[in-house]
Coordinates of C-alpha atoms and ligand atoms in Angstrom, one line a residue:
M1 CA -10.6 -10.7 -14.2
S2 CA -10.4 -8.1 -17.4
L3 CA -7.0 -7.0 -18.4
P4 CA -6.8 -3.1 -18.7
T5 CA -9.3 -1.7 -20.9
K6 CA -8.0 0.2 -24.2
N7 CA -11.4 2.4 -24.7
K8 CA -10.7 5.6 -23.6
T9 CA -14.2 7.1 -23.6
L10 CA -17.2 5.4 -22.2
L11 CA -20.7 5.0 -20.4
I12 CA -21.1 3.5 -17.5
K13 CA -25.3 3.3 -16.8
N14 CA -27.5 1.8 -14.1
I15 CA -24.6 1.6 -11.5
G16 CA -26.3 0.5 -8.2
Q17 CA -23.8 2.6 -5.8
L18 CA -21.8 4.7 -7.6
L19 CA -19.6 5.1 -4.5
Q20 CA -17.3 7.5 -3.0
T21 CA -18.4 10.4 -4.5
Q22 CA -15.9 13.2 -2.9
T23 CA -14.9 16.1 -3.7
G24 CA -11.8 18.5 -3.2
K25 CA -10.3 16.5 -0.1
K26 CA -6.8 15.5 -0.5
S27 CA -7.5 12.9 2.5
L28 CA -9.7 12.7 5.3
K29 CA -9.5 12.9 8.8
G30 CA -11.6 13.1 12.1
S31 CA -15.3 12.6 11.5
E32 CA -14.6 13.5 7.5
M33 CA -13.8 9.7 7.9
M34 CA -17.4 8.6 8.9
Q35 CA -18.8 10.2 5.5
L36 CA -18.7 7.7 2.6
P37 CA -21.1 9.4 0.0
F38 CA -22.6 7.6 -3.1
I39 CA -25.3 8.0 -5.6
P40 CA -27.8 5.2 -6.1
N41 CA -28.8 4.3 -9.6
A42 CA -26.0 6.4 -11.3
Y43 CA -24.5 6.9 -14.7
L44 CA -20.5 7.8 -15.1
F45 CA -18.9 9.7 -18.2
I46 CA -15.4 8.4 -18.9
E47 CA -13.9 10.8 -21.3
N48 CA -9.6 10.1 -22.5
G49 CA -9.7 8.1 -19.3
I50 CA -10.7 10.7 -16.9
I51 CA -13.9 11.0 -15.1
K52 CA -16.0 14.0 -16.7
D53 CA -19.0 13.8 -15.6
F54 CA -21.4 11.6 -13.3
G55 CA -24.9 11.4 -11.3
S56 CA -28.4 10.0 -11.2
M57 CA -29.9 8.0 -14.1
D58 CA -32.6 10.5 -14.0
N59 CA -30.3 13.1 -15.3
C60 CA -27.8 11.0 -17.5
P61 CA -27.8 13.2 -20.5
E62 CA -27.9 11.1 -24.4
Y63 CA -24.4 10.1 -25.3
N64 CA -23.3 8.8 -28.8
I65 CA -20.8 6.6 -27.3
E66 CA -19.8 3.1 -26.2
T67 CA -22.2 2.4 -23.3
F68 CA -21.8 -0.5 -20.8
D69 CA -24.8 -1.4 -18.6
A70 CA -23.5 -1.9 -14.9
Q71 CA -26.9 -3.6 -14.2
Q72 CA -27.2 -2.1 -11.0
K73 CA -23.6 -3.1 -9.8
I74 CA -21.2 -1.3 -7.4
L75 CA -18.7 1.1 -9.4
M76 CA -16.1 2.4 -7.0
P77 CA -12.7 4.0 -7.2
A78 CA -9.9 1.0 -7.1
W79 CA -7.9 0.4 -3.9
T80 CA -4.2 2.1 -3.7
D81 CA -2.1 -0.5 -1.8
S82 CA 0.7 2.2 -0.3
H83 CA 2.4 -0.1 1.6
T84 CA 4.0 -3.5 -0.3
H85 CA 7.4 -5.7 -0.6
L86 CA 6.0 -7.2 -3.8
V87 CA 9.2 -8.0 -5.7
Y88 CA 10.8 -10.6 -3.9
A89 CA 12.8 -13.9 -5.1
A90 CA 10.8 -16.8 -2.8
S91 CA 8.3 -17.6 -0.7
R92 CA 9.3 -18.2 3.1
S93 CA 6.8 -21.2 3.7
E94 CA 9.4 -23.2 5.7
E95 CA 9.5 -20.0 8.1
F96 CA 5.5 -20.5 8.0
V97 CA 5.6 -24.0 9.4
D98 CA 7.9 -22.5 12.1
K99 CA 5.7 -20.2 13.2
I100 CA 2.8 -22.6 13.5
K101 CA 5.2 -24.5 15.5
G102 CA 5.1 -21.8 17.9
L103 CA 7.9 -19.7 17.0
T104 CA 7.7 -15.7 16.5
Y105 CA 8.6 -13.4 13.5
E106 CA 11.7 -12.3 16.3
D107 CA 12.7 -15.7 17.2
I108 CA 13.1 -16.6 13.5
A109 CA 14.9 -13.3 12.4
K110 CA 17.5 -13.9 15.2
R111 CA 18.1 -17.5 13.9
G112 CA 19.1 -15.5 10.4
G113 CA 15.5 -16.0 8.8
G114 CA 13.3 -13.4 8.1
I115 CA 14.6 -10.5 5.9
L116 CA 18.2 -11.9 5.9
N117 CA 16.8 -15.2 4.3
S118 CA 14.8 -13.2 1.9
A119 CA 18.6 -11.2 1.3
E120 CA 20.0 -14.6 0.5
K121 CA 17.6 -15.5 -2.1
M122 CA 17.5 -12.2 -3.6
A123 CA 21.1 -12.6 -4.3
Q124 CA 20.6 -15.8 -6.4
I125 CA 18.1 -14.8 -8.6
S126 CA 18.4 -13.5 -12.2
P127 CA 16.4 -9.7 -13.2
D128 CA 14.6 -11.3 -15.9
E129 CA 13.5 -14.2 -13.5
L130 CA 13.0 -11.5 -10.7
Y131 CA 10.5 -9.4 -13.0
E132 CA 8.9 -12.0 -14.4
K133 CA 7.5 -13.5 -10.6
S134 CA 7.0 -9.7 -10.0
A135 CA 5.0 -8.8 -13.2
K136 CA 2.3 -12.0 -12.5
L137 CA 1.9 -11.0 -8.9
L138 CA 1.0 -7.4 -9.9
Q139 CA -1.2 -8.7 -12.4
E140 CA -3.1 -10.6 -9.9
A141 CA -3.2 -8.2 -7.3
M142 CA -4.9 -5.5 -10.0
T143 CA -7.8 -8.2 -10.2
Y144 CA -7.9 -8.0 -6.6
G145 CA -8.5 -3.9 -7.1
T146 CA -5.3 -2.6 -6.6
G147 CA -5.2 0.6 -8.8
A148 CA -2.2 2.0 -7.7
I149 CA 0.6 0.6 -5.6
E150 CA 4.0 1.5 -3.8
I151 CA 6.6 -1.5 -4.1
K152 CA 9.9 -1.4 -2.1
S153 CA 13.4 -2.5 -2.3
G154 CA 15.3 -3.8 1.0
Y155 CA 15.8 -7.7 0.6
G156 CA 19.0 -6.6 -1.3
L157 CA 20.6 -5.6 1.3
N158 CA 24.1 -4.2 -1.0
L159 CA 24.1 -2.0 -3.7
A160 CA 24.4 -4.5 -6.7
A161 CA 21.1 -6.4 -5.2
E162 CA 19.1 -3.3 -4.4
L163 CA 19.7 -1.9 -8.0
K164 CA 18.3 -5.1 -9.1
M165 CA 15.2 -4.9 -7.1
L166 CA 14.4 -1.0 -8.0
R167 CA 15.4 -1.8 -11.9
V168 CA 12.9 -4.3 -11.8
I169 CA 10.4 -1.8 -10.1
K170 CA 11.2 0.9 -12.8
K171 CA 10.3 -2.2 -15.1
L172 CA 7.3 -2.6 -13.7
K173 CA 6.1 0.9 -13.5
E174 CA 6.5 1.1 -17.6
H175 CA 5.0 -1.9 -18.3
F176 CA 1.7 -1.6 -16.4
P177 CA -0.9 0.7 -16.5
I178 CA -1.4 1.8 -13.0
P179 CA 0.9 4.0 -11.1
V180 CA 4.0 2.2 -9.1
K181 CA 5.6 4.2 -6.6
A182 CA 9.3 3.0 -5.6
T183 CA 10.8 2.8 -2.4
F184 CA 14.2 2.5 -1.3
L185 CA 14.8 0.5 1.7
G186 CA 18.4 -0.1 2.2
A187 CA 18.0 0.5 5.9
H188 CA 15.6 -2.7 6.0
A189 CA 18.2 -5.0 8.1
V190 CA 21.8 -5.3 8.5
P191 CA 23.0 -7.6 6.3
K192 CA 25.4 -10.7 7.6
K193 CA 28.5 -9.3 6.3
Y194 CA 28.1 -6.3 8.4
I195 CA 26.1 -8.0 11.2
N196 CA 29.1 -6.6 13.8
N197 CA 29.6 -2.9 12.2
K198 CA 26.1 -1.7 11.8
K199 CA 27.6 2.0 11.5
A200 CA 30.0 0.7 8.7
Y201 CA 26.8 -0.8 6.9
I202 CA 24.9 2.7 7.5
E203 CA 28.1 4.4 5.8
Y204 CA 27.9 2.2 3.2
L205 CA 23.9 3.0 2.4
I206 CA 24.3 6.6 2.7
N207 CA 27.9 7.2 0.7
E208 CA 27.2 4.3 -2.0
M209 CA 23.9 3.0 -2.2
L210 CA 21.8 6.2 -1.6
P211 CA 23.5 8.2 -4.8
A212 CA 23.6 5.0 -7.1
V213 CA 20.2 4.9 -6.6
A214 CA 19.3 8.5 -6.9
Q215 CA 21.4 9.0 -9.9
E216 CA 19.5 6.0 -11.7
N217 CA 16.5 8.0 -10.4
L218 CA 15.0 4.9 -9.2
A219 CA 13.5 5.5 -5.9
D220 CA 10.6 8.0 -5.0
Y221 CA 10.8 7.4 -1.4
I222 CA 13.2 6.2 1.2
D223 CA 12.1 4.0 4.0
V224 CA 13.7 2.1 7.7
F225 CA 12.8 -0.2 9.3
C226 CA 13.0 1.4 12.7
E227 CA 12.5 -1.1 15.2
K228 CA 14.6 -2.6 18.3
N229 CA 17.5 -4.9 16.5
Y230 CA 17.4 -3.1 13.2
F231 CA 17.7 0.5 13.0
T232 CA 17.4 3.1 16.1
A233 CA 15.6 6.3 16.2
K234 CA 18.8 8.3 15.3
E235 CA 20.2 6.1 12.9
T236 CA 16.7 6.3 11.2
D237 CA 17.3 10.1 11.2
L238 CA 20.6 9.9 9.4
I239 CA 19.5 7.9 7.0
L240 CA 16.0 9.8 6.3
K241 CA 17.8 13.1 6.1
A242 CA 20.5 11.6 3.6
G243 CA 17.5 10.6 1.1
S244 CA 15.8 13.5 1.7
K245 CA 18.7 15.7 0.4
L246 CA 18.5 13.5 -2.6
G247 CA 15.0 14.3 -3.2
L248 CA 13.7 10.9 -1.8
K249 CA 10.6 11.9 0.9
P250 CA 10.5 9.4 4.0
K251 CA 7.6 6.5 4.3
V252 CA 8.9 4.9 7.3
H253 CA 8.0 1.5 9.2
V254 CA 7.9 2.3 12.8
N255 CA 6.5 0.8 15.8
Q256 CA 5.7 -2.4 14.8
F257 CA 6.9 -4.7 17.6
N258 CA 8.1 -1.4 20.1
S259 CA 8.0 2.9 20.1
I260 CA 11.7 3.6 19.9
G261 CA 11.3 7.5 18.7
G262 CA 10.3 6.5 15.1
V263 CA 7.4 8.4 14.8
K264 CA 9.0 11.9 16.6
I265 CA 12.0 11.4 13.9
A266 CA 9.6 10.2 10.8
T267 CA 7.3 13.5 11.6
Q268 CA 10.2 15.7 11.8
N269 CA 11.5 14.6 8.8
N270 CA 7.8 15.1 6.9
A271 CA 7.3 11.8 6.4
I272 CA 4.6 11.1 4.2
S273 CA 3.5 8.0 5.8
V274 CA 4.2 6.0 9.0
D275 CA 3.1 2.7 8.8
H276 CA 2.6 -0.4 10.8
L277 CA 1.8 1.6 14.2
E278 CA 0.7 -1.7 16.0
I279 CA 2.8 -0.4 19.4
I280 CA 1.8 3.9 19.9
T281 CA 2.2 5.8 22.9
D282 CA 0.6 9.0 23.6
E283 CA 3.6 10.4 23.2
D284 CA 3.7 9.1 19.4
L285 CA 0.4 10.2 18.7
K286 CA 1.0 13.7 19.8
Y287 CA 3.6 13.9 17.1
L288 CA 1.6 12.4 14.7
A289 CA -1.3 14.8 15.1
K290 CA 0.8 17.8 15.4
S291 CA 2.3 16.8 11.4
E292 CA 1.0 15.9 8.2
T293 CA 1.9 12.4 7.9
I294 CA -0.5 9.8 7.5
A295 CA -0.8 7.0 9.5
T296 CA -1.2 3.4 7.5
I297 CA -2.0 0.7 9.6
L298 CA -1.4 -3.3 8.1
P299 CA -4.3 -5.3 9.9
A300 CA -3.1 -8.5 7.2
C301 CA 0.6 -8.1 8.8
S302 CA -1.0 -8.3 12.6
F303 CA -3.0 -11.5 11.2
F304 CA -0.4 -13.6 9.5
I305 CA 2.4 -13.1 12.4
D306 CA -0.1 -12.6 15.4
I307 CA 0.6 -9.9 16.9
P308 CA -1.4 -6.9 18.4
Y309 CA -3.3 -5.1 15.7
A310 CA -2.4 -1.4 15.3
P311 CA -5.2 1.2 17.7
A312 CA -6.7 2.7 14.5
K313 CA -9.9 4.3 16.4
K314 CA -7.3 5.6 18.9
I315 CA -5.0 6.9 16.2
M316 CA -8.2 8.6 14.3
S317 CA -9.4 9.9 18.0
Y318 CA -6.4 12.2 17.3
N319 CA -7.6 13.6 13.9
I320 CA -4.8 12.1 12.5
P321 CA -5.5 10.7 8.6
L322 CA -5.4 7.1 8.4
A323 CA -4.8 4.7 5.7
I324 CA -4.9 1.0 5.2
A325 CA -2.4 -1.2 2.9
T326 CA -1.5 -5.0 2.9
D327 CA 1.9 -5.1 3.4
F328 CA 2.6 -7.9 1.1
N329 CA 5.8 -9.5 1.4
P330 CA 6.8 -13.1 2.0
G331 CA 7.7 -13.1 5.3
S332 CA 4.8 -11.3 7.5
T333 CA 2.2 -10.4 5.1
P334 CA 1.9 -13.3 1.9
T335 CA -1.6 -11.8 0.8
F336 CA -2.2 -8.8 -1.7
N337 CA -5.9 -8.6 -1.3
M338 CA -7.0 -4.9 0.0
N339 CA -10.4 -6.4 0.6
F340 CA -9.5 -8.8 3.0
A341 CA -7.3 -5.7 4.7
V342 CA -10.0 -3.6 4.5
S343 CA -12.4 -6.6 6.4
L344 CA -10.4 -6.8 9.4
A345 CA -9.5 -3.0 9.8
C346 CA -13.5 -3.3 10.5
I347 CA -13.3 -7.0 12.3
K348 CA -10.8 -6.4 14.6
Q349 CA -9.9 -2.9 14.6
K350 CA -13.6 -1.8 14.7
L351 CA -13.5 0.6 12.0
T352 CA -17.1 1.0 10.3
P353 CA -17.0 0.1 6.4
E354 CA -17.5 3.9 5.7
E355 CA -14.2 4.4 7.7
A356 CA -12.6 1.7 6.1
I357 CA -13.2 1.9 2.6
N358 CA -12.1 5.7 3.1
A359 CA -8.8 4.4 4.5
A360 CA -8.3 2.3 1.9
T361 CA -9.2 4.4 -1.3
I362 CA -8.5 8.5 -0.9
N363 CA -6.4 8.2 2.2
A364 CA -4.5 5.3 0.5
A365 CA -3.6 7.2 -2.4
A366 CA -2.9 10.4 -0.5
A367 CA 0.0 8.5 1.0
L368 CA 0.9 7.9 -2.4
E369 CA 0.9 11.6 -3.1
L370 CA -1.7 10.7 -5.9
S371 CA -5.1 11.7 -4.2
H372 CA -5.0 14.3 -6.9
E373 CA -5.8 12.0 -9.3
M374 CA -7.3 9.2 -7.5
G375 CA -9.0 7.9 -4.5
S376 CA -12.6 9.1 -5.2
I377 CA -15.3 9.7 -7.7
S378 CA -14.1 13.2 -8.8
K379 CA -14.3 15.2 -12.2
G380 CA -10.8 15.3 -13.5
K381 CA -10.0 12.5 -12.0
K382 CA -8.3 9.3 -13.6
A383 CA -10.9 6.6 -14.5
R384 CA -9.0 3.7 -12.4
L385 CA -12.2 1.9 -11.0
L386 CA -13.9 -1.0 -9.8
L387 CA -17.0 -2.7 -10.9
L388 CA -18.0 -5.1 -8.1
K389 CA -19.7 -8.6 -8.2
S390 CA -23.1 -8.9 -8.4
Y391 CA -23.7 -10.3 -4.6
I392 CA -22.2 -7.4 -3.3
K393 CA -25.5 -5.6 -2.9
T394 CA -24.3 -2.3 -1.1
Y395 CA -20.8 -1.2 0.0
K396 CA -21.1 -1.9 3.6
E397 CA -21.3 -5.7 2.2
I398 CA -17.5 -5.0 0.9
P399 CA -15.9 -5.6 4.4
Y400 CA -18.5 -8.3 5.2
F401 CA -17.4 -10.6 2.4
F402 CA -14.0 -11.1 4.0
A403 CA -11.1 -13.0 2.2
I404 CA -13.0 -13.1 -1.3
N405 CA -12.7 -11.1 -4.6
P406 CA -15.4 -8.7 -4.6
V407 CA -14.1 -7.4 -8.0
E408 CA -15.6 -8.4 -11.2
K409 CA -13.9 -6.1 -13.5
T410 CA -11.3 -3.3 -13.4
Y411 CA -11.1 -0.2 -15.4
F412 CA -7.5 1.2 -15.3
F413 CA -7.2 4.3 -17.5
Ligands
NIG1 O1 6.4 -5.0 6.9 N1 8.9 -5.3 9.2 C1 9.4 -5.1 8.2 N2 9.3 -5.4 7.0 C2 8.0 -6.2 6.4 C3 8.5 -7.5 6.5 C4 9.2 -8.0 6.1 C5 10.0 -9.5 5.7 O2 10.1 -10.0 6.9 O3 10.3 -9.9 4.8 C6 6.8 -5.7 7.1 O4 6.3 -6.5 8.2
FE2 FE1 6.6 -3.9 5.3

């Protein structure tokens, strides 16, 4: 692994494939996703942390600056992981064993496990310990090529514990060199205290939690787990509208187990993204196609809890921009390996390597409103880059080698 480099001006030469040399587009959809432009045997010039120039080695100008020889390795934009729950107090490995023995995610939640289990653990942990644990995970996710990340609250489920999580996310933002976006997910589950009075919890969330979060400027986005036994579409609408009033744009958990109207509500509230989509109807797809909302698939979650994979090709056939994220969390997805998520999208959801890499770079950056500054090799964008290991000879081998870490070195300017 390599720590963020301090050198701000650098020439990288002899790049085997300079990958994802897109220009202009904020996100890609339809047939655009089939194209993954690259330059063989290339150079890239970084000035003050910004991509200044690039091209074929045949035309590489003479630069009198620090030079790195890539020895024909692949250089590509870093992944953006646009959906994680990276800040949590403890693993739920005990539930893992229950799952192996046959219990489903829903069975475990019904017994008081799942998100409520994580909330109990969150109540116990000190802010310092929570930060230390989270920082270690984020550091490691970066070595796997994550160059921007979204992190949700939602294991607090009361004001004090949600603030504890969000302040830890803020501290990560301040101490790490990559963009960290925070999402308030107070509506992740109904906490035990309110189990027979969900209405009162929603009122508390809207009238007390949200204003406190906004006052301290702790969140960029608002999220709701819109799902049977969690929050209905109508409740989701109320919460998203309250968040929007305070400047928090929606990114919403919808259609993980059931289609209950969340896509319609999320698109009507101008959601930046709708995430999961394992179960999606034609009506949902029509709402999405009419909107600007990005569809984010989370194949590593389907893998771990053994549920259907989102019908990604069908979603793409509606001309909807598709992004890939990990969903890293202690219950449904204990991995932050973006490369593995990209492999699964190819193997299980039949994306081509071109489509999957587009979904995890430029479209994933768009799902965090960052595609103006990252997600492709374009002049003027920030140099957040991955140099891959020498055994990755072509970009098609990025998803082909699965569950490995293809990243040799990261540049996070
Ligand atoms: O995206 N589905 C809701 N939230 C998470 C799981 C959270 C948990 O189980 O801790 C998800 O899969
Ligand atoms: Fe999630």
